[in-house]
Amino acid sequence: MAEVVSVMTEPPAGGRARAARTTLGQVVLPGEELLLPEQEDEGGPGSAGERPLRLNAEARSRVRVVCGPGLRRCGDRLLVTKCGRLRHKEPGSGGGVYWVDSQQKRYVPVKGDHVIGIVTAKSGDIFKVDVGGSEPASLSYLAFEGATKRNRPNVQVGDLIYGQFVVANKDMEPEMVCIDSCGRANGMGVIGQDGLLFKVTLGLIRKLLAPDCEIIQEVGKLYPLEIVFGMNGRVWVKAKTIQQTLILANILEACEHMTADQRKQIFSRLAES
């Protein structure tokens, strides 16, 4: 089970734990305690038997819950650490993933996240990669598909790297790789030099990476393009011409503050031009 924390050790004064499934999409505050369906069934929402989520052995045997950003484990309780909207993703089986969707400015590396980094230095057999966090990540030259001691990847300082974190916690330097668990690149590695790299908010990145994102579907109908999204808020895009590339970058940056109707007007205007 993933780790989950709190900036407060006690729930808000006079407040009791809230049911997670009825709180989805609502704003939660640091220090609040959450009840998952298993605990609701034991006591019933609003009943005297209602109690915060207890992450004990009995609960684990019934439901597996993964706690993402904005939530943390404190003893046997599940506490909120960031102000934002509570989200949930239902997997094929188990209790799913809970996290808090907040407007965080600085990216904090998370194990498994796919990010876009910039190679800033080479130290021995290790590349130092700027990922927008508090410190650079390390990337071994062997962490590329087909790389060996004799067959080294052609990576230069200033290159853009698309990879994922295999080590990311507050006590260790982040570590990246450009291969999956099967040793395949699977789209990761050095990104082409002809595109445009720009930065958007972390909230917009999560919205663009959603499976049913209408923005990406509409952008894909405008021009043929290549696009790479990093969970650290970086986007790389390349179209046939520089003008088309700049138009796409401006649209993606502005989409966060546009309504659906405003987006449709802009896309229809561009499609006619």
PDB file of C-alpha atoms in Angstrom:
ATOM      1  CA  MET A   1       0.000   0.000   0.000  1.00  0.00           C
ATOM      2  CA  ALA A   2       1.328   3.400  -0.928  1.00  0.00           C
ATOM      3  CA  GLU A   3       2.289   5.796   1.789  1.00  0.00           C
ATOM      4  CA  VAL A   4      -0.138   8.611   2.577  1.00  0.00           C
ATOM      5  CA  VAL A   5       0.412  12.066   5.653  1.00  0.00           C
ATOM      6  CA  SER A   6      -0.834  15.022   7.349  1.00  0.00           C
ATOM      7  CA  VAL A   7       0.348  18.444   8.328  1.00  0.00           C
ATOM      8  CA  MET A   8      -2.022  18.167  11.272  1.00  0.00           C
ATOM      9  CA  THR A   9      -2.206  15.265  13.674  1.00  0.00           C
ATOM     10  CA  GLU A  10      -5.783  15.935  14.722  1.00  0.00           C
ATOM     11  CA  PRO A  11      -8.970  16.434  12.672  1.00  0.00           C
ATOM     12  CA  PRO A  12     -10.506  19.913  12.436  1.00  0.00           C
ATOM     13  CA  ALA A  13     -12.061  21.091  15.670  1.00  0.00           C
ATOM     14  CA  GLY A  14     -15.565  19.813  16.106  1.00  0.00           C
ATOM     15  CA  GLY A  15     -15.440  17.908  12.804  1.00  0.00           C
ATOM     16  CA  ARG A  16     -15.762  14.201  12.250  1.00  0.00           C
ATOM     17  CA  ALA A  17     -14.381  12.050   9.460  1.00  0.00           C
ATOM     18  CA  ARG A  18     -16.142  12.448   6.116  1.00  0.00           C
ATOM     19  CA  ALA A  19     -17.070   9.628   3.773  1.00  0.00           C
ATOM     20  CA  ALA A  20     -14.679   9.619   0.814  1.00  0.00           C
ATOM     21  CA  ARG A  21     -17.236   8.507  -1.785  1.00  0.00           C
ATOM     22  CA  THR A  22     -19.621  11.352  -0.923  1.00  0.00           C
ATOM     23  CA  THR A  23     -16.747  13.867  -0.825  1.00  0.00           C
ATOM     24  CA  LEU A  24     -15.441  13.146  -4.334  1.00  0.00           C
ATOM     25  CA  GLY A  25     -15.138  16.371  -6.323  1.00  0.00           C
ATOM     26  CA  GLN A  26     -15.500  18.486  -3.184  1.00  0.00           C
ATOM     27  CA  VAL A  27     -12.817  20.627  -1.549  1.00  0.00           C
ATOM     28  CA  VAL A  28     -10.915  19.003   1.320  1.00  0.00           C
ATOM     29  CA  LEU A  29      -8.605  20.789   3.754  1.00  0.00           C
ATOM     30  CA  PRO A  30      -5.343  19.741   5.462  1.00  0.00           C
ATOM     31  CA  GLY A  31      -6.005  17.769   8.628  1.00  0.00           C
ATOM     32  CA  GLU A  32      -9.331  16.230   7.585  1.00  0.00           C
ATOM     33  CA  GLU A  33      -9.841  12.491   8.058  1.00  0.00           C
ATOM     34  CA  LEU A  34     -11.490  10.324   5.426  1.00  0.00           C
ATOM     35  CA  LEU A  35     -13.693   7.252   5.644  1.00  0.00           C
ATOM     36  CA  LEU A  36     -13.554   4.705   2.844  1.00  0.00           C
ATOM     37  CA  PRO A  37     -16.508   2.429   1.938  1.00  0.00           C
ATOM     38  CA  GLU A  38     -15.243  -0.420   4.129  1.00  0.00           C
ATOM     39  CA  GLN A  39     -15.311   1.783   7.230  1.00  0.00           C
ATOM     40  CA  GLU A  40     -18.660   3.311   6.247  1.00  0.00           C
ATOM     41  CA  ASP A  41     -20.225  -0.150   6.124  1.00  0.00           C
ATOM     42  CA  GLU A  42     -18.986  -0.899   9.618  1.00  0.00           C
ATOM     43  CA  GLY A  43     -20.516   2.148  11.242  1.00  0.00           C
ATOM     44  CA  GLY A  44     -22.665   3.807   8.612  1.00  0.00           C
ATOM     45  CA  PRO A  45     -22.243   7.420   7.527  1.00  0.00           C
ATOM     46  CA  GLY A  46     -23.179   9.844  10.222  1.00  0.00           C
ATOM     47  CA  SER A  47     -23.699   7.116  12.829  1.00  0.00           C
ATOM     48  CA  ALA A  48     -22.026   6.900  16.190  1.00  0.00           C
ATOM     49  CA  GLY A  49     -19.974   4.002  14.904  1.00  0.00           C
ATOM     50  CA  GLU A  50     -18.411   6.082  12.111  1.00  0.00           C
ATOM     51  CA  ARG A  51     -14.660   6.289  12.451  1.00  0.00           C
ATOM     52  CA  PRO A  52     -11.662   7.312  10.325  1.00  0.00           C
ATOM     53  CA  LEU A  53      -9.997   4.934   7.920  1.00  0.00           C
ATOM     54  CA  ARG A  54      -7.992   2.337   9.829  1.00  0.00           C
ATOM     55  CA  LEU A  55      -5.199   0.879   7.749  1.00  0.00           C
ATOM     56  CA  ASN A  56      -4.926  -2.367   9.692  1.00  0.00           C
ATOM     57  CA  ALA A  57      -4.393  -5.924   8.529  1.00  0.00           C
ATOM     58  CA  GLU A  58      -8.127  -6.707   8.525  1.00  0.00           C
ATOM     59  CA  ALA A  59      -8.908  -3.747   6.244  1.00  0.00           C
ATOM     60  CA  ARG A  60      -6.060  -4.635   3.888  1.00  0.00           C
ATOM     61  CA  SER A  61      -7.412  -8.129   3.400  1.00  0.00           C
ATOM     62  CA  ARG A  62     -10.756  -6.737   2.205  1.00  0.00           C
ATOM     63  CA  VAL A  63      -9.769  -3.742   0.100  1.00  0.00           C
ATOM     64  CA  ARG A  64      -6.557  -2.357  -1.309  1.00  0.00           C
ATOM     65  CA  VAL A  65      -6.502   1.436  -1.410  1.00  0.00           C
ATOM     66  CA  VAL A  66      -3.681   3.419  -3.014  1.00  0.00           C
ATOM     67  CA  CYS A  67      -3.215   6.910  -1.585  1.00  0.00           C
ATOM     68  CA  GLY A  68      -1.808   9.466  -4.014  1.00  0.00           C
ATOM     69  CA  PRO A  69      -0.649  13.102  -3.727  1.00  0.00           C
ATOM     70  CA  GLY A  70      -2.358  15.170  -1.055  1.00  0.00           C
ATOM     71  CA  LEU A  71      -3.062  12.207   1.221  1.00  0.00           C
ATOM     72  CA  ARG A  72      -0.867  10.497   3.741  1.00  0.00           C
ATOM     73  CA  ARG A  73      -0.877   7.776   6.322  1.00  0.00           C
ATOM     74  CA  CYS A  74      -0.457   8.864   9.936  1.00  0.00           C
ATOM     75  CA  GLY A  75      -0.499   5.845  12.202  1.00  0.00           C
ATOM     76  CA  ASP A  76      -3.702   4.000  11.343  1.00  0.00           C
ATOM     77  CA  ARG A  77      -5.478   7.063   9.938  1.00  0.00           C
ATOM     78  CA  LEU A  78      -5.808   8.551   6.454  1.00  0.00           C
ATOM     79  CA  LEU A  79      -5.331  12.297   6.529  1.00  0.00           C
ATOM     80  CA  VAL A  80      -5.496  15.115   3.985  1.00  0.00           C
ATOM     81  CA  THR A  81      -2.303  17.203   3.550  1.00  0.00           C
ATOM     82  CA  LYS A  82      -3.209  19.591   0.724  1.00  0.00           C
ATOM     83  CA  CYS A  83      -6.126  21.856  -0.043  1.00  0.00           C
ATOM     84  CA  GLY A  84      -7.907  20.772  -3.213  1.00  0.00           C
ATOM     85  CA  ARG A  85     -10.590  18.523  -4.702  1.00  0.00           C
ATOM     86  CA  LEU A  86     -10.714  14.865  -3.754  1.00  0.00           C
ATOM     87  CA  ARG A  87     -10.437  12.550  -6.769  1.00  0.00           C
ATOM     88  CA  HIS A  88     -10.784   8.796  -7.225  1.00  0.00           C
ATOM     89  CA  LYS A  89      -9.885   6.341  -9.961  1.00  0.00           C
ATOM     90  CA  GLU A  90     -11.561   2.939  -9.939  1.00  0.00           C
ATOM     91  CA  PRO A  91      -9.276   0.079 -11.073  1.00  0.00           C
ATOM     92  CA  GLY A  92     -10.269  -3.372 -12.255  1.00  0.00           C
ATOM     93  CA  SER A  93     -10.345  -4.620  -8.670  1.00  0.00           C
ATOM     94  CA  GLY A  94      -9.664  -3.315  -5.189  1.00  0.00           C
ATOM     95  CA  GLY A  95     -10.384   0.042  -3.598  1.00  0.00           C
ATOM     96  CA  GLY A  96      -8.804   2.182  -6.314  1.00  0.00           C
ATOM     97  CA  VAL A  97      -6.663   5.300  -6.055  1.00  0.00           C
ATOM     98  CA  TYR A  98      -7.546   8.408  -4.046  1.00  0.00           C
ATOM     99  CA  TRP A  99      -5.712  11.705  -4.392  1.00  0.00           C
ATOM    100  CA  VAL A 100      -6.177  15.460  -3.927  1.00  0.00           C
ATOM    101  CA  ASP A 101      -6.198  17.571  -7.094  1.00  0.00           C
ATOM    102  CA  SER A 102      -4.513  20.831  -6.064  1.00  0.00           C
ATOM    103  CA  GLN A 103      -2.969  23.801  -7.862  1.00  0.00           C
ATOM    104  CA  GLN A 104       0.607  23.109  -6.851  1.00  0.00           C
ATOM    105  CA  LYS A 105       3.296  25.293  -8.448  1.00  0.00           C
ATOM    106  CA  ARG A 106       6.502  23.332  -7.824  1.00  0.00           C
ATOM    107  CA  TYR A 107       6.710  19.777  -9.110  1.00  0.00           C
ATOM    108  CA  VAL A 108       7.613  17.099  -6.573  1.00  0.00           C
ATOM    109  CA  PRO A 109       8.985  13.885  -8.145  1.00  0.00           C
ATOM    110  CA  VAL A 110       6.752  10.835  -7.698  1.00  0.00           C
ATOM    111  CA  LYS A 111       7.815   7.266  -8.436  1.00  0.00           C
ATOM    112  CA  GLY A 112       6.360   6.109 -11.754  1.00  0.00           C
ATOM    113  CA  ASP A 113       5.730   9.610 -13.143  1.00  0.00           C
ATOM    114  CA  HIS A 114       6.712  10.205 -16.769  1.00  0.00           C
ATOM    115  CA  VAL A 115       8.489  13.557 -17.104  1.00  0.00           C
ATOM    116  CA  ILE A 116      10.415  15.684 -19.585  1.00  0.00           C
ATOM    117  CA  GLY A 117      13.891  16.605 -18.388  1.00  0.00           C
ATOM    118  CA  ILE A 118      16.826  18.642 -19.698  1.00  0.00           C
ATOM    119  CA  VAL A 119      20.320  17.137 -19.499  1.00  0.00           C
ATOM    120  CA  THR A 120      22.457  19.681 -17.631  1.00  0.00           C
ATOM    121  CA  ALA A 121      25.678  17.780 -16.959  1.00  0.00           C
ATOM    122  CA  LYS A 122      27.491  14.480 -17.315  1.00  0.00           C
ATOM    123  CA  SER A 123      29.331  13.068 -14.321  1.00  0.00           C
ATOM    124  CA  GLY A 124      31.125   9.808 -15.080  1.00  0.00           C
ATOM    125  CA  ASP A 125      28.480   7.340 -16.223  1.00  0.00           C
ATOM    126  CA  ILE A 126      25.616   9.415 -14.841  1.00  0.00           C
ATOM    127  CA  PHE A 127      23.690  12.210 -16.531  1.00  0.00           C
ATOM    128  CA  LYS A 128      22.225  14.993 -14.402  1.00  0.00           C
ATOM    129  CA  VAL A 129      18.736  15.930 -15.572  1.00  0.00           C
ATOM    130  CA  ASP A 130      16.745  19.047 -14.664  1.00  0.00           C
ATOM    131  CA  VAL A 131      13.137  17.928 -14.059  1.00  0.00           C
ATOM    132  CA  GLY A 132      11.848  21.121 -12.450  1.00  0.00           C
ATOM    133  CA  GLY A 133      12.101  19.768  -8.897  1.00  0.00           C
ATOM    134  CA  SER A 134      14.189  20.944  -5.967  1.00  0.00           C
ATOM    135  CA  GLU A 135      17.210  18.967  -7.220  1.00  0.00           C
ATOM    136  CA  PRO A 136      18.289  17.334 -10.484  1.00  0.00           C
ATOM    137  CA  ALA A 137      17.587  13.668 -11.178  1.00  0.00           C
ATOM    138  CA  SER A 138      20.249  11.114 -12.060  1.00  0.00           C
ATOM    139  CA  LEU A 139      20.078   9.028 -15.246  1.00  0.00           C
ATOM    140  CA  SER A 140      22.484   6.157 -15.945  1.00  0.00           C
ATOM    141  CA  TYR A 141      23.762   5.644 -19.488  1.00  0.00           C
ATOM    142  CA  LEU A 142      22.664   2.004 -19.110  1.00  0.00           C
ATOM    143  CA  ALA A 143      19.029   3.081 -18.539  1.00  0.00           C
ATOM    144  CA  PHE A 144      18.352   3.207 -22.298  1.00  0.00           C
ATOM    145  CA  GLU A 145      17.090   0.441 -24.562  1.00  0.00           C
ATOM    146  CA  GLY A 146      20.009  -1.541 -26.006  1.00  0.00           C
ATOM    147  CA  ALA A 147      22.640   0.383 -24.037  1.00  0.00           C
ATOM    148  CA  THR A 148      25.804  -1.485 -23.006  1.00  0.00           C
ATOM    149  CA  LYS A 149      29.281  -0.484 -21.888  1.00  0.00           C
ATOM    150  CA  ARG A 150      30.385  -0.527 -25.521  1.00  0.00           C
ATOM    151  CA  ASN A 151      27.171   0.753 -27.079  1.00  0.00           C
ATOM    152  CA  ARG A 152      26.523   3.981 -25.212  1.00  0.00           C
ATOM    153  CA  PRO A 153      23.535   6.216 -26.021  1.00  0.00           C
ATOM    154  CA  ASN A 154      24.201   9.457 -27.854  1.00  0.00           C
ATOM    155  CA  VAL A 155      23.112  11.918 -25.178  1.00  0.00           C
ATOM    156  CA  GLN A 156      24.518  15.445 -25.025  1.00  0.00           C
ATOM    157  CA  VAL A 157      24.185  18.273 -22.523  1.00  0.00           C
ATOM    158  CA  GLY A 158      21.085  20.276 -23.464  1.00  0.00           C
ATOM    159  CA  ASP A 159      19.153  17.305 -24.880  1.00  0.00           C
ATOM    160  CA  LEU A 160      15.531  16.752 -23.868  1.00  0.00           C
ATOM    161  CA  ILE A 161      14.831  13.422 -22.183  1.00  0.00           C
ATOM    162  CA  TYR A 162      11.469  11.729 -21.740  1.00  0.00           C
ATOM    163  CA  GLY A 163      11.641   9.136 -18.973  1.00  0.00           C
ATOM    164  CA  GLN A 164      10.104   7.939 -15.741  1.00  0.00           C
ATOM    165  CA  PHE A 165      11.131   7.913 -12.091  1.00  0.00           C
ATOM    166  CA  VAL A 166      12.129   4.638 -10.454  1.00  0.00           C
ATOM    167  CA  VAL A 167      13.344   6.313  -7.246  1.00  0.00           C
ATOM    168  CA  ALA A 168      11.608   9.377  -5.841  1.00  0.00           C
ATOM    169  CA  ASN A 169      11.388  10.194  -2.144  1.00  0.00           C
ATOM    170  CA  LYS A 170      12.399  13.023   0.154  1.00  0.00           C
ATOM    171  CA  ASP A 171      15.502  11.245   1.476  1.00  0.00           C
ATOM    172  CA  MET A 172      17.123  10.218  -1.817  1.00  0.00           C
ATOM    173  CA  GLU A 173      18.131  11.824  -5.099  1.00  0.00           C
ATOM    174  CA  PRO A 174      15.507  11.155  -7.812  1.00  0.00           C
ATOM    175  CA  GLU A 175      16.531   8.511 -10.334  1.00  0.00           C
ATOM    176  CA  MET A 176      15.196   8.272 -13.897  1.00  0.00           C
ATOM    177  CA  VAL A 177      15.210   5.556 -16.538  1.00  0.00           C
ATOM    178  CA  CYS A 178      14.216   5.512 -20.208  1.00  0.00           C
ATOM    179  CA  ILE A 179      13.102   1.879 -20.316  1.00  0.00           C
ATOM    180  CA  ASP A 180      10.087   0.023 -18.956  1.00  0.00           C
ATOM    181  CA  SER A 181      10.086  -3.132 -16.814  1.00  0.00           C
ATOM    182  CA  CYS A 182      10.698  -5.240 -19.959  1.00  0.00           C
ATOM    183  CA  GLY A 183      13.759  -3.228 -20.982  1.00  0.00           C
ATOM    184  CA  ARG A 184      11.945  -1.537 -23.880  1.00  0.00           C
ATOM    185  CA  ALA A 185      12.024   2.200 -24.612  1.00  0.00           C
ATOM    186  CA  ASN A 186       8.232   2.322 -25.086  1.00  0.00           C
ATOM    187  CA  GLY A 187       8.414   5.904 -26.384  1.00  0.00           C
ATOM    188  CA  MET A 188      11.000   7.093 -23.859  1.00  0.00           C
ATOM    189  CA  GLY A 189      14.461   8.445 -24.604  1.00  0.00           C
ATOM    190  CA  VAL A 190      15.908  11.533 -26.290  1.00  0.00           C
ATOM    191  CA  ILE A 191      13.249  13.835 -27.783  1.00  0.00           C
ATOM    192  CA  GLY A 192      13.758  15.417 -31.217  1.00  0.00           C
ATOM    193  CA  GLN A 193      15.424  18.802 -31.499  1.00  0.00           C
ATOM    194  CA  ASP A 194      12.997  20.524 -33.896  1.00  0.00           C
ATOM    195  CA  GLY A 195       9.974  20.923 -31.631  1.00  0.00           C
ATOM    196  CA  LEU A 196       9.047  23.514 -29.031  1.00  0.00           C
ATOM    197  CA  LEU A 197       9.274  22.961 -25.271  1.00  0.00           C
ATOM    198  CA  PHE A 198       7.050  25.052 -23.008  1.00  0.00           C
ATOM    199  CA  LYS A 199       5.650  24.869 -19.499  1.00  0.00           C
ATOM    200  CA  VAL A 200       2.057  24.765 -18.251  1.00  0.00           C
ATOM    201  CA  THR A 201       0.535  24.339 -14.806  1.00  0.00           C
ATOM    202  CA  LEU A 202       0.469  20.938 -13.147  1.00  0.00           C
ATOM    203  CA  GLY A 203      -3.327  21.073 -13.005  1.00  0.00           C
ATOM    204  CA  LEU A 204      -3.557  21.547 -16.776  1.00  0.00           C
ATOM    205  CA  ILE A 205      -1.176  18.640 -17.397  1.00  0.00           C
ATOM    206  CA  ARG A 206      -3.403  16.300 -15.386  1.00  0.00           C
ATOM    207  CA  LYS A 207      -6.410  17.517 -17.367  1.00  0.00           C
ATOM    208  CA  LEU A 208      -4.642  16.989 -20.720  1.00  0.00           C
ATOM    209  CA  LEU A 209      -3.559  13.478 -19.749  1.00  0.00           C
ATOM    210  CA  ALA A 210      -7.109  12.382 -18.899  1.00  0.00           C
ATOM    211  CA  PRO A 211      -8.266   9.575 -21.261  1.00  0.00           C
ATOM    212  CA  ASP A 212     -11.345  11.504 -22.408  1.00  0.00           C
ATOM    213  CA  CYS A 213      -9.699  14.936 -22.756  1.00  0.00           C
ATOM    214  CA  GLU A 214     -11.642  16.925 -25.376  1.00  0.00           C
ATOM    215  CA  ILE A 215      -8.817  19.452 -25.774  1.00  0.00           C
ATOM    216  CA  ILE A 216      -6.407  16.866 -27.194  1.00  0.00           C
ATOM    217  CA  GLN A 217      -9.086  15.437 -29.480  1.00  0.00           C
ATOM    218  CA  GLU A 218      -9.802  18.917 -30.881  1.00  0.00           C
ATOM    219  CA  VAL A 219      -6.102  19.804 -31.239  1.00  0.00           C
ATOM    220  CA  GLY A 220      -5.438  16.566 -33.110  1.00  0.00           C
ATOM    221  CA  LYS A 221      -8.006  17.544 -35.755  1.00  0.00           C
ATOM    222  CA  LEU A 222      -6.263  20.849 -36.552  1.00  0.00           C
ATOM    223  CA  TYR A 223      -2.799  19.811 -37.763  1.00  0.00           C
ATOM    224  CA  PRO A 224      -0.658  16.662 -37.937  1.00  0.00           C
ATOM    225  CA  LEU A 225       1.536  16.866 -34.864  1.00  0.00           C
ATOM    226  CA  GLU A 226       3.823  15.113 -32.401  1.00  0.00           C
ATOM    227  CA  ILE A 227       3.289  15.900 -28.740  1.00  0.00           C
ATOM    228  CA  VAL A 228       4.821  14.748 -25.449  1.00  0.00           C
ATOM    229  CA  PHE A 229       3.428  15.535 -21.994  1.00  0.00           C
ATOM    230  CA  GLY A 230       5.467  15.421 -18.792  1.00  0.00           C
ATOM    231  CA  MET A 231       3.850  15.201 -15.379  1.00  0.00           C
ATOM    232  CA  ASN A 232       6.278  17.943 -14.308  1.00  0.00           C
ATOM    233  CA  GLY A 233       4.314  20.503 -16.342  1.00  0.00           C
ATOM    234  CA  ARG A 234       6.461  20.440 -19.480  1.00  0.00           C
ATOM    235  CA  VAL A 235       5.027  19.935 -22.948  1.00  0.00           C
ATOM    236  CA  TRP A 236       6.949  19.304 -26.185  1.00  0.00           C
ATOM    237  CA  VAL A 237       5.095  19.802 -29.445  1.00  0.00           C
ATOM    238  CA  LYS A 238       6.080  19.656 -33.104  1.00  0.00           C
ATOM    239  CA  ALA A 239       3.955  20.377 -36.190  1.00  0.00           C
ATOM    240  CA  LYS A 240       4.792  20.636 -39.906  1.00  0.00           C
ATOM    241  CA  THR A 241       5.701  24.326 -39.742  1.00  0.00           C
ATOM    242  CA  ILE A 242       6.971  26.687 -37.058  1.00  0.00           C
ATOM    243  CA  GLN A 243       3.774  28.729 -37.337  1.00  0.00           C
ATOM    244  CA  GLN A 244       1.575  25.694 -36.664  1.00  0.00           C
ATOM    245  CA  THR A 245       3.806  24.685 -33.742  1.00  0.00           C
ATOM    246  CA  LEU A 246       3.459  28.129 -32.138  1.00  0.00           C
ATOM    247  CA  ILE A 247      -0.319  28.127 -32.667  1.00  0.00           C
ATOM    248  CA  LEU A 248      -0.652  24.744 -30.952  1.00  0.00           C
ATOM    249  CA  ALA A 249       1.540  25.869 -28.025  1.00  0.00           C
ATOM    250  CA  ASN A 250      -0.517  29.052 -27.542  1.00  0.00           C
ATOM    251  CA  ILE A 251      -3.786  27.103 -27.656  1.00  0.00           C
ATOM    252  CA  LEU A 252      -2.645  24.573 -25.059  1.00  0.00           C
ATOM    253  CA  GLU A 253      -1.377  27.317 -22.726  1.00  0.00           C
ATOM    254  CA  ALA A 254      -4.639  29.271 -22.990  1.00  0.00           C
ATOM    255  CA  CYS A 255      -7.006  26.287 -22.688  1.00  0.00           C
ATOM    256  CA  GLU A 256      -6.815  26.237 -18.902  1.00  0.00           C
ATOM    257  CA  HIS A 257      -8.712  29.530 -18.640  1.00  0.00           C
ATOM    258  CA  MET A 258     -11.193  28.952 -21.483  1.00  0.00           C
ATOM    259  CA  THR A 259     -14.698  27.577 -21.390  1.00  0.00           C
ATOM    260  CA  ALA A 260     -15.768  24.778 -23.747  1.00  0.00           C
ATOM    261  CA  ASP A 261     -17.678  27.266 -25.938  1.00  0.00           C
ATOM    262  CA  GLN A 262     -14.669  29.574 -26.216  1.00  0.00           C
ATOM    263  CA  ARG A 263     -12.470  26.642 -27.228  1.00  0.00           C
ATOM    264  CA  LYS A 264     -14.930  25.542 -29.909  1.00  0.00           C
ATOM    265  CA  GLN A 265     -15.017  29.055 -31.384  1.00  0.00           C
ATOM    266  CA  ILE A 266     -11.221  29.208 -31.584  1.00  0.00           C
ATOM    267  CA  PHE A 267     -10.880  25.717 -33.073  1.00  0.00           C
ATOM    268  CA  SER A 268     -13.584  26.382 -35.673  1.00  0.00           C
ATOM    269  CA  ARG A 269     -11.897  29.676 -36.611  1.00  0.00           C
ATOM    270  CA  LEU A 270      -8.532  27.954 -37.052  1.00  0.00           C
ATOM    271  CA  ALA A 271     -10.059  25.093 -39.038  1.00  0.00           C
ATOM    272  CA  GLU A 272     -11.514  27.599 -41.546  1.00  0.00           C
ATOM    273  CA  SER A 273      -8.252  29.510 -41.961  1.00  0.00           C
TER     274      SER A 273
END
